[in-house]
């Protein structure tokens, strides 16, 4: 497999074409952004950690019957993925109120939701990724009703698998964001699963071990990402 020209550069990853049309080659960057790109910085070796962690999580999802775009690791910060037609939605699953939910509904960060809450956002930087519902999605033609149903079911299934892993790692899974695409008519999990896209709190101390350390200038950002990677690797060894 050969890495060919750059197809697309996002905020955290670059996507390259390959000599096989069915595959893309993803390079995870150290660049970090927050607040819709207003805050910018770098997290040393974030690309390496997010690539490795995403690979571990994707493999665990596959094992649980959740299809993902992951094919294989190509280098420390590079992975081969299946080419997907992306659905322009961010699917957020929450177990504990934090971030925008806490703000929007006026609940304290840390409030444990009695059951997981699932939300859909239209992925559009210019609009600031607005919150939408199923009827917006089908009316705008972003996905049909069956697809929306599938991404929500898969989102909740990912939550179950991820919670199981993080429990073993001594980490509370607060919330996370997924993106899905379609290949051969099938809905498949794409993008990444990492401390950039999840909220992870230490079970004992409730210390934040995710991108909120960068967003909120809490310091020890690199250490938090590495700590999650170390604990997840260990947790998966004992499965
Ligand atoms: N998230 C993300 N990308 C986004 C927005 C949110 O990965 O563009 C993740 C975020 O890291 C958190 C979850 O989705 O784990 C819920 O985020 P929230 O809606 O609370 O937004 P935020 O407070 O990050 O603006």
PDB file of C-alpha atoms and ligand atoms in Angstrom:
ATOM      1  CA  UNK A   1       0.000   0.000   0.000  1.00  0.00           C
ATOM      2  CA  UNK A   2       1.353   3.388  -0.975  1.00  0.00           C
ATOM      3  CA  UNK A   3       0.536   6.780   0.546  1.00  0.00           C
ATOM      4  CA  UNK A   4      -0.358   9.153  -2.310  1.00  0.00           C
ATOM      5  CA  UNK A   5      -1.446  12.813  -2.330  1.00  0.00           C
ATOM      6  CA  UNK A   6      -3.113  14.668   0.512  1.00  0.00           C
ATOM      7  CA  UNK A   7      -6.890  14.559   0.097  1.00  0.00           C
ATOM      8  CA  UNK A   8      -7.953  16.601   3.089  1.00  0.00           C
ATOM      9  CA  UNK A   9      -6.418  18.261   6.136  1.00  0.00           C
ATOM     10  CA  UNK A  10      -8.616  18.619   9.203  1.00  0.00           C
ATOM     11  CA  UNK A  11      -7.896  20.126  12.601  1.00  0.00           C
ATOM     12  CA  UNK A  12      -6.386  16.959  14.085  1.00  0.00           C
ATOM     13  CA  UNK A  13      -5.731  14.635  11.137  1.00  0.00           C
ATOM     14  CA  UNK A  14      -4.573  14.544   7.550  1.00  0.00           C
ATOM     15  CA  UNK A  15      -6.154  12.120   5.088  1.00  0.00           C
ATOM     16  CA  UNK A  16      -4.130  10.827   2.140  1.00  0.00           C
ATOM     17  CA  UNK A  17      -5.212   8.837  -0.889  1.00  0.00           C
ATOM     18  CA  UNK A  18      -3.611   5.442  -1.427  1.00  0.00           C
ATOM     19  CA  UNK A  19      -3.027   3.324  -4.506  1.00  0.00           C
ATOM     20  CA  UNK A  20      -6.181   1.386  -3.491  1.00  0.00           C
ATOM     21  CA  UNK A  21      -9.351   3.467  -3.998  1.00  0.00           C
ATOM     22  CA  UNK A  22     -11.145   1.667  -1.147  1.00  0.00           C
ATOM     23  CA  UNK A  23      -8.608   2.860   1.472  1.00  0.00           C
ATOM     24  CA  UNK A  24      -7.402   6.122   2.962  1.00  0.00           C
ATOM     25  CA  UNK A  25      -4.203   6.710   4.924  1.00  0.00           C
ATOM     26  CA  UNK A  26      -4.748   8.856   8.032  1.00  0.00           C
ATOM     27  CA  UNK A  27      -1.980  10.799   9.809  1.00  0.00           C
ATOM     28  CA  UNK A  28      -2.785  12.011  13.331  1.00  0.00           C
ATOM     29  CA  UNK A  29      -1.340  15.456  14.107  1.00  0.00           C
ATOM     30  CA  UNK A  30      -0.187  17.022  17.379  1.00  0.00           C
ATOM     31  CA  UNK A  31      -2.257  20.146  16.594  1.00  0.00           C
ATOM     32  CA  UNK A  32      -5.030  20.863  19.065  1.00  0.00           C
ATOM     33  CA  UNK A  33      -7.954  23.240  18.603  1.00  0.00           C
ATOM     34  CA  UNK A  34     -10.945  24.087  20.762  1.00  0.00           C
ATOM     35  CA  UNK A  35     -13.990  26.347  20.686  1.00  0.00           C
ATOM     36  CA  UNK A  36     -14.563  25.797  16.982  1.00  0.00           C
ATOM     37  CA  UNK A  37     -10.930  26.536  16.107  1.00  0.00           C
ATOM     38  CA  UNK A  38     -10.631  29.760  18.142  1.00  0.00           C
ATOM     39  CA  UNK A  39      -8.052  28.282  20.518  1.00  0.00           C
ATOM     40  CA  UNK A  40      -5.050  26.636  18.907  1.00  0.00           C
ATOM     41  CA  UNK A  41      -2.014  24.832  20.207  1.00  0.00           C
ATOM     42  CA  UNK A  42       0.022  21.673  20.129  1.00  0.00           C
ATOM     43  CA  UNK A  43       0.009  18.679  22.433  1.00  0.00           C
ATOM     44  CA  UNK A  44       3.346  16.880  22.131  1.00  0.00           C
ATOM     45  CA  UNK A  45       2.924  13.354  20.739  1.00  0.00           C
ATOM     46  CA  UNK A  46      -0.880  13.611  20.850  1.00  0.00           C
ATOM     47  CA  UNK A  47      -0.931  12.232  17.309  1.00  0.00           C
ATOM     48  CA  UNK A  48       0.936   9.127  18.398  1.00  0.00           C
ATOM     49  CA  UNK A  49      -1.263   8.517  21.446  1.00  0.00           C
ATOM     50  CA  UNK A  50      -4.547   9.175  19.598  1.00  0.00           C
ATOM     51  CA  UNK A  51      -3.563   6.903  16.720  1.00  0.00           C
ATOM     52  CA  UNK A  52      -2.595   4.041  19.035  1.00  0.00           C
ATOM     53  CA  UNK A  53      -5.577   4.507  21.348  1.00  0.00           C
ATOM     54  CA  UNK A  54      -8.044   4.766  18.479  1.00  0.00           C
ATOM     55  CA  UNK A  55      -6.618   1.553  17.018  1.00  0.00           C
ATOM     56  CA  UNK A  56      -7.089  -0.252  20.352  1.00  0.00           C
ATOM     57  CA  UNK A  57     -10.647   1.043  20.731  1.00  0.00           C
ATOM     58  CA  UNK A  58     -11.587   0.264  17.115  1.00  0.00           C
ATOM     59  CA  UNK A  59     -10.279  -3.290  17.496  1.00  0.00           C
ATOM     60  CA  UNK A  60     -12.342  -3.720  20.666  1.00  0.00           C
ATOM     61  CA  UNK A  61     -15.426  -2.444  18.794  1.00  0.00           C
ATOM     62  CA  UNK A  62     -14.864  -4.883  15.926  1.00  0.00           C
ATOM     63  CA  UNK A  63     -14.546  -7.699  18.457  1.00  0.00           C
ATOM     64  CA  UNK A  64     -17.951  -6.659  19.844  1.00  0.00           C
ATOM     65  CA  UNK A  65     -19.507  -6.698  16.358  1.00  0.00           C
ATOM     66  CA  UNK A  66     -19.437  -2.920  15.743  1.00  0.00           C
ATOM     67  CA  UNK A  67     -18.051  -2.241  12.254  1.00  0.00           C
ATOM     68  CA  UNK A  68     -15.300   0.400  12.075  1.00  0.00           C
ATOM     69  CA  UNK A  69     -13.139   1.926   9.343  1.00  0.00           C
ATOM     70  CA  UNK A  70      -9.912   0.735  11.004  1.00  0.00           C
ATOM     71  CA  UNK A  71      -7.735  -1.545   8.875  1.00  0.00           C
ATOM     72  CA  UNK A  72      -4.236  -1.420  10.384  1.00  0.00           C
ATOM     73  CA  UNK A  73      -1.536   0.737  11.926  1.00  0.00           C
ATOM     74  CA  UNK A  74       0.975   1.943   9.326  1.00  0.00           C
ATOM     75  CA  UNK A  75       3.327   3.950  11.553  1.00  0.00           C
ATOM     76  CA  UNK A  76       3.307   5.361  15.080  1.00  0.00           C
ATOM     77  CA  UNK A  77       0.934   8.172  14.115  1.00  0.00           C
ATOM     78  CA  UNK A  78      -0.555   6.696  10.940  1.00  0.00           C
ATOM     79  CA  UNK A  79      -3.342   4.220  10.236  1.00  0.00           C
ATOM     80  CA  UNK A  80      -4.972   2.713   7.160  1.00  0.00           C
ATOM     81  CA  UNK A  81      -8.762   3.036   7.094  1.00  0.00           C
ATOM     82  CA  UNK A  82     -11.623   2.079   4.813  1.00  0.00           C
ATOM     83  CA  UNK A  83     -12.883   4.852   2.611  1.00  0.00           C
ATOM     84  CA  UNK A  84     -16.301   6.000   3.831  1.00  0.00           C
ATOM     85  CA  UNK A  85     -18.922   8.380   2.501  1.00  0.00           C
ATOM     86  CA  UNK A  86     -19.219  10.433   5.688  1.00  0.00           C
ATOM     87  CA  UNK A  87     -22.585  11.261   7.256  1.00  0.00           C
ATOM     88  CA  UNK A  88     -22.270  14.954   8.289  1.00  0.00           C
ATOM     89  CA  UNK A  89     -23.264  14.326  11.912  1.00  0.00           C
ATOM     90  CA  UNK A  90     -21.484  14.296  15.250  1.00  0.00           C
ATOM     91  CA  UNK A  91     -23.112  11.671  17.430  1.00  0.00           C
ATOM     92  CA  UNK A  92     -22.555  12.472  21.110  1.00  0.00           C
ATOM     93  CA  UNK A  93     -23.273   9.954  23.868  1.00  0.00           C
ATOM     94  CA  UNK A  94     -23.311  11.143  27.479  1.00  0.00           C
ATOM     95  CA  UNK A  95     -23.309   9.288  30.798  1.00  0.00           C
ATOM     96  CA  UNK A  96     -22.550  12.274  33.018  1.00  0.00           C
ATOM     97  CA  UNK A  97     -23.460  15.927  32.394  1.00  0.00           C
ATOM     98  CA  UNK A  98     -20.480  18.029  31.305  1.00  0.00           C
ATOM     99  CA  UNK A  99     -19.463  20.661  28.788  1.00  0.00           C
ATOM    100  CA  UNK A 100     -22.208  21.994  26.539  1.00  0.00           C
ATOM    101  CA  UNK A 101     -24.973  19.843  28.095  1.00  0.00           C
ATOM    102  CA  UNK A 102     -24.270  21.118  31.607  1.00  0.00           C
ATOM    103  CA  UNK A 103     -24.305  24.669  30.265  1.00  0.00           C
ATOM    104  CA  UNK A 104     -27.385  24.301  28.046  1.00  0.00           C
ATOM    105  CA  UNK A 105     -29.587  22.594  30.644  1.00  0.00           C
ATOM    106  CA  UNK A 106     -28.229  24.354  33.712  1.00  0.00           C
ATOM    107  CA  UNK A 107     -27.075  21.215  35.506  1.00  0.00           C
ATOM    108  CA  UNK A 108     -23.860  20.857  37.408  1.00  0.00           C
ATOM    109  CA  UNK A 109     -20.918  19.221  35.688  1.00  0.00           C
ATOM    110  CA  UNK A 110     -20.658  15.756  37.212  1.00  0.00           C
ATOM    111  CA  UNK A 111     -24.416  15.075  37.455  1.00  0.00           C
ATOM    112  CA  UNK A 112     -24.815  11.366  36.676  1.00  0.00           C
ATOM    113  CA  UNK A 113     -27.535  10.873  34.076  1.00  0.00           C
ATOM    114  CA  UNK A 114     -29.958   8.043  34.976  1.00  0.00           C
ATOM    115  CA  UNK A 115     -29.547   6.662  31.441  1.00  0.00           C
ATOM    116  CA  UNK A 116     -27.286   7.548  28.520  1.00  0.00           C
ATOM    117  CA  UNK A 117     -28.297  10.617  26.536  1.00  0.00           C
ATOM    118  CA  UNK A 118     -27.658  10.663  22.808  1.00  0.00           C
ATOM    119  CA  UNK A 119     -27.426  13.852  20.749  1.00  0.00           C
ATOM    120  CA  UNK A 120     -26.911  14.703  17.092  1.00  0.00           C
ATOM    121  CA  UNK A 121     -25.012  17.745  15.863  1.00  0.00           C
ATOM    122  CA  UNK A 122     -24.769  18.893  12.233  1.00  0.00           C
ATOM    123  CA  UNK A 123     -21.055  18.857  11.408  1.00  0.00           C
ATOM    124  CA  UNK A 124     -20.511  22.313   9.990  1.00  0.00           C
ATOM    125  CA  UNK A 125     -17.737  24.591  11.277  1.00  0.00           C
ATOM    126  CA  UNK A 126     -19.251  27.738   9.749  1.00  0.00           C
ATOM    127  CA  UNK A 127     -22.462  27.142  11.735  1.00  0.00           C
ATOM    128  CA  UNK A 128     -20.621  26.033  14.894  1.00  0.00           C
ATOM    129  CA  UNK A 129     -21.952  22.432  14.720  1.00  0.00           C
ATOM    130  CA  UNK A 130     -25.596  23.090  15.729  1.00  0.00           C
ATOM    131  CA  UNK A 131     -27.620  20.589  17.768  1.00  0.00           C
ATOM    132  CA  UNK A 132     -30.227  18.912  15.554  1.00  0.00           C
ATOM    133  CA  UNK A 133     -32.835  16.164  15.863  1.00  0.00           C
ATOM    134  CA  UNK A 134     -33.822  13.203  13.679  1.00  0.00           C
ATOM    135  CA  UNK A 135     -36.423  15.176  11.758  1.00  0.00           C
ATOM    136  CA  UNK A 136     -33.865  17.883  10.857  1.00  0.00           C
ATOM    137  CA  UNK A 137     -31.532  15.148   9.648  1.00  0.00           C
ATOM    138  CA  UNK A 138     -34.057  13.492   7.339  1.00  0.00           C
ATOM    139  CA  UNK A 139     -35.569  16.812   6.163  1.00  0.00           C
ATOM    140  CA  UNK A 140     -32.121  18.105   5.195  1.00  0.00           C
ATOM    141  CA  UNK A 141     -31.273  14.790   3.528  1.00  0.00           C
ATOM    142  CA  UNK A 142     -28.125  14.220   5.635  1.00  0.00           C
ATOM    143  CA  UNK A 143     -29.211  10.625   6.342  1.00  0.00           C
ATOM    144  CA  UNK A 144     -32.419   8.626   6.044  1.00  0.00           C
ATOM    145  CA  UNK A 145     -34.459   7.565   9.059  1.00  0.00           C
ATOM    146  CA  UNK A 146     -33.036   4.052   9.107  1.00  0.00           C
ATOM    147  CA  UNK A 147     -29.461   5.346   9.047  1.00  0.00           C
ATOM    148  CA  UNK A 148     -30.123   7.756  11.916  1.00  0.00           C
ATOM    149  CA  UNK A 149     -31.582   4.877  13.848  1.00  0.00           C
ATOM    150  CA  UNK A 150     -28.485   2.783  13.122  1.00  0.00           C
ATOM    151  CA  UNK A 151     -25.995   5.463  14.204  1.00  0.00           C
ATOM    152  CA  UNK A 152     -27.884   5.901  17.468  1.00  0.00           C
ATOM    153  CA  UNK A 153     -27.993   2.154  18.136  1.00  0.00           C
ATOM    154  CA  UNK A 154     -24.289   1.863  17.294  1.00  0.00           C
ATOM    155  CA  UNK A 155     -23.518   4.905  19.489  1.00  0.00           C
ATOM    156  CA  UNK A 156     -25.107   3.209  22.478  1.00  0.00           C
ATOM    157  CA  UNK A 157     -23.310  -0.056  21.673  1.00  0.00           C
ATOM    158  CA  UNK A 158     -19.970   1.798  21.551  1.00  0.00           C
ATOM    159  CA  UNK A 159     -20.848   3.288  24.943  1.00  0.00           C
ATOM    160  CA  UNK A 160     -21.273  -0.195  26.438  1.00  0.00           C
ATOM    161  CA  UNK A 161     -17.940  -1.453  25.088  1.00  0.00           C
ATOM    162  CA  UNK A 162     -16.043   1.708  25.988  1.00  0.00           C
ATOM    163  CA  UNK A 163     -17.493   1.792  29.506  1.00  0.00           C
ATOM    164  CA  UNK A 164     -16.344  -1.795  30.044  1.00  0.00           C
ATOM    165  CA  UNK A 165     -12.778  -0.959  29.009  1.00  0.00           C
ATOM    166  CA  UNK A 166     -12.586   2.312  30.941  1.00  0.00           C
ATOM    167  CA  UNK A 167     -13.995   0.691  34.077  1.00  0.00           C
ATOM    168  CA  UNK A 168     -11.014  -1.681  34.043  1.00  0.00           C
ATOM    169  CA  UNK A 169      -8.739   1.315  33.465  1.00  0.00           C
ATOM    170  CA  UNK A 170     -10.103   3.084  36.561  1.00  0.00           C
ATOM    171  CA  UNK A 171     -11.625   5.841  34.450  1.00  0.00           C
ATOM    172  CA  UNK A 172     -15.185   7.190  34.291  1.00  0.00           C
ATOM    173  CA  UNK A 173     -16.484   7.589  30.745  1.00  0.00           C
ATOM    174  CA  UNK A 174     -18.307  10.929  30.914  1.00  0.00           C
ATOM    175  CA  UNK A 175     -19.197  11.507  27.246  1.00  0.00           C
ATOM    176  CA  UNK A 176     -17.816  11.119  23.748  1.00  0.00           C
ATOM    177  CA  UNK A 177     -18.378  12.032  20.098  1.00  0.00           C
ATOM    178  CA  UNK A 178     -18.521   9.643  17.144  1.00  0.00           C
ATOM    179  CA  UNK A 179     -18.710  10.077  13.408  1.00  0.00           C
ATOM    180  CA  UNK A 180     -20.102   7.513  10.992  1.00  0.00           C
ATOM    181  CA  UNK A 181     -19.908   6.905   7.275  1.00  0.00           C
ATOM    182  CA  UNK A 182     -21.259   4.506   4.695  1.00  0.00           C
ATOM    183  CA  UNK A 183     -19.342   1.918   2.650  1.00  0.00           C
ATOM    184  CA  UNK A 184     -21.023  -0.714   0.483  1.00  0.00           C
ATOM    185  CA  UNK A 185     -24.383   0.406   1.860  1.00  0.00           C
ATOM    186  CA  UNK A 186     -23.330  -0.292   5.452  1.00  0.00           C
ATOM    187  CA  UNK A 187     -23.080   2.247   8.299  1.00  0.00           C
ATOM    188  CA  UNK A 188     -19.534   2.120   9.710  1.00  0.00           C
ATOM    189  CA  UNK A 189     -17.849   3.910  12.621  1.00  0.00           C
ATOM    190  CA  UNK A 190     -15.171   6.314  11.365  1.00  0.00           C
ATOM    191  CA  UNK A 191     -13.052   9.202  12.680  1.00  0.00           C
ATOM    192  CA  UNK A 192     -11.300   8.486  16.006  1.00  0.00           C
ATOM    193  CA  UNK A 193     -11.903   7.556  19.638  1.00  0.00           C
ATOM    194  CA  UNK A 194      -9.387   9.368  21.829  1.00  0.00           C
ATOM    195  CA  UNK A 195      -8.983  11.880  24.670  1.00  0.00           C
ATOM    196  CA  UNK A 196      -9.663  14.533  21.993  1.00  0.00           C
ATOM    197  CA  UNK A 197     -13.173  13.187  21.436  1.00  0.00           C
ATOM    198  CA  UNK A 198     -14.078  11.695  24.833  1.00  0.00           C
ATOM    199  CA  UNK A 199     -14.253  12.989  28.372  1.00  0.00           C
ATOM    200  CA  UNK A 200     -12.390  10.731  30.778  1.00  0.00           C
ATOM    201  CA  UNK A 201     -12.269  11.369  34.539  1.00  0.00           C
ATOM    202  CA  UNK A 202     -10.127   9.411  36.967  1.00  0.00           C
ATOM    203  CA  UNK A 203     -12.505   7.184  38.948  1.00  0.00           C
ATOM    204  CA  UNK A 204     -10.855   7.946  42.303  1.00  0.00           C
ATOM    205  CA  UNK A 205      -9.970  11.615  42.070  1.00  0.00           C
ATOM    206  CA  UNK A 206     -12.319  12.776  39.242  1.00  0.00           C
ATOM    207  CA  UNK A 207      -9.257  14.436  37.705  1.00  0.00           C
ATOM    208  CA  UNK A 208      -9.814  15.252  34.027  1.00  0.00           C
ATOM    209  CA  UNK A 209      -7.739  13.072  31.675  1.00  0.00           C
ATOM    210  CA  UNK A 210      -8.820  14.489  28.312  1.00  0.00           C
ATOM    211  CA  UNK A 211      -8.867  17.521  26.042  1.00  0.00           C
ATOM    212  CA  UNK A 212     -10.566  19.646  28.716  1.00  0.00           C
ATOM    213  CA  UNK A 213      -7.032  20.005  30.177  1.00  0.00           C
ATOM    214  CA  UNK A 214      -6.152  21.887  26.978  1.00  0.00           C
ATOM    215  CA  UNK A 215      -9.524  23.672  26.557  1.00  0.00           C
ATOM    216  CA  UNK A 216      -9.482  24.952  30.144  1.00  0.00           C
ATOM    217  CA  UNK A 217      -5.699  25.465  30.556  1.00  0.00           C
ATOM    218  CA  UNK A 218      -5.471  22.921  33.367  1.00  0.00           C
ATOM    219  CA  UNK A 219      -1.844  21.958  32.606  1.00  0.00           C
ATOM    220  CA  UNK A 220      -0.299  18.462  32.418  1.00  0.00           C
ATOM    221  CA  UNK A 221      -2.056  17.841  29.107  1.00  0.00           C
ATOM    222  CA  UNK A 222       0.519  15.455  27.587  1.00  0.00           C
ATOM    223  CA  UNK A 223       0.719  13.524  30.852  1.00  0.00           C
ATOM    224  CA  UNK A 224      -3.061  13.001  30.867  1.00  0.00           C
ATOM    225  CA  UNK A 225      -3.114  11.637  27.296  1.00  0.00           C
ATOM    226  CA  UNK A 226      -0.214   9.283  28.068  1.00  0.00           C
ATOM    227  CA  UNK A 227      -1.853   8.157  31.307  1.00  0.00           C
ATOM    228  CA  UNK A 228      -5.053   7.190  29.467  1.00  0.00           C
ATOM    229  CA  UNK A 229      -3.029   5.305  26.845  1.00  0.00           C
ATOM    230  CA  UNK A 230      -1.030   3.449  29.503  1.00  0.00           C
ATOM    231  CA  UNK A 231      -4.130   2.462  31.492  1.00  0.00           C
ATOM    232  CA  UNK A 232      -6.180   1.398  28.445  1.00  0.00           C
ATOM    233  CA  UNK A 233      -3.341  -0.775  27.128  1.00  0.00           C
ATOM    234  CA  UNK A 234      -3.101  -2.457  30.496  1.00  0.00           C
ATOM    235  CA  UNK A 235      -6.886  -2.850  30.809  1.00  0.00           C
ATOM    236  CA  UNK A 236      -7.060  -4.539  27.404  1.00  0.00           C
ATOM    237  CA  UNK A 237      -4.282  -6.973  28.328  1.00  0.00           C
ATOM    238  CA  UNK A 238      -6.509  -8.296  31.091  1.00  0.00           C
ATOM    239  CA  UNK A 239      -9.645  -8.818  28.977  1.00  0.00           C
TER     240      UNK A 239
HETATM  241  N1  LIG B   1     -16.688  16.684  21.033  1.00  0.00           N
HETATM  242  C1  LIG B   1     -15.803  16.497  19.999  1.00  0.00           C
HETATM  243  N2  LIG B   1     -15.813  17.369  18.942  1.00  0.00           N
HETATM  244  C2  LIG B   1     -16.669  18.420  18.865  1.00  0.00           C
HETATM  245  C3  LIG B   1     -17.574  18.614  19.933  1.00  0.00           C
HETATM  246  C4  LIG B   1     -17.561  17.732  21.000  1.00  0.00           C
HETATM  247  O1  LIG B   1     -15.029  15.537  20.005  1.00  0.00           O
HETATM  248  O2  LIG B   1     -16.638  19.165  17.863  1.00  0.00           O
HETATM  249  C5  LIG B   1     -16.712  15.741  22.184  1.00  0.00           C
HETATM  250  C6  LIG B   1     -16.165  16.372  23.443  1.00  0.00           C
HETATM  251  O3  LIG B   1     -14.787  16.115  23.584  1.00  0.00           O
HETATM  252  C7  LIG B   1     -16.963  15.675  24.512  1.00  0.00           C
HETATM  253  C8  LIG B   1     -18.305  15.359  23.843  1.00  0.00           C
HETATM  254  O4  LIG B   1     -18.059  15.415  22.456  1.00  0.00           O
HETATM  255  O5  LIG B   1     -16.335  14.449  24.874  1.00  0.00           O
HETATM  256  C9  LIG B   1     -19.402  16.322  24.217  1.00  0.00           C
HETATM  257  O6  LIG B   1     -18.956  17.622  23.974  1.00  0.00           O
HETATM  258  P1  LIG B   1     -19.834  18.892  24.374  1.00  0.00           P
HETATM  259  O7  LIG B   1     -21.083  18.903  23.553  1.00  0.00           O
HETATM  260  O8  LIG B   1     -19.989  18.949  25.844  1.00  0.00           O
HETATM  261  O9  LIG B   1     -19.033  20.123  23.800  1.00  0.00           O
HETATM  262  P2  LIG B   1     -17.801  20.959  24.363  1.00  0.00           P
HETATM  263  O10 LIG B   1     -18.011  21.218  25.798  1.00  0.00           O
HETATM  264  O11 LIG B   1     -16.624  20.093  24.040  1.00  0.00           O
HETATM  265  O12 LIG B   1     -17.868  22.176  23.497  1.00  0.00           O
END
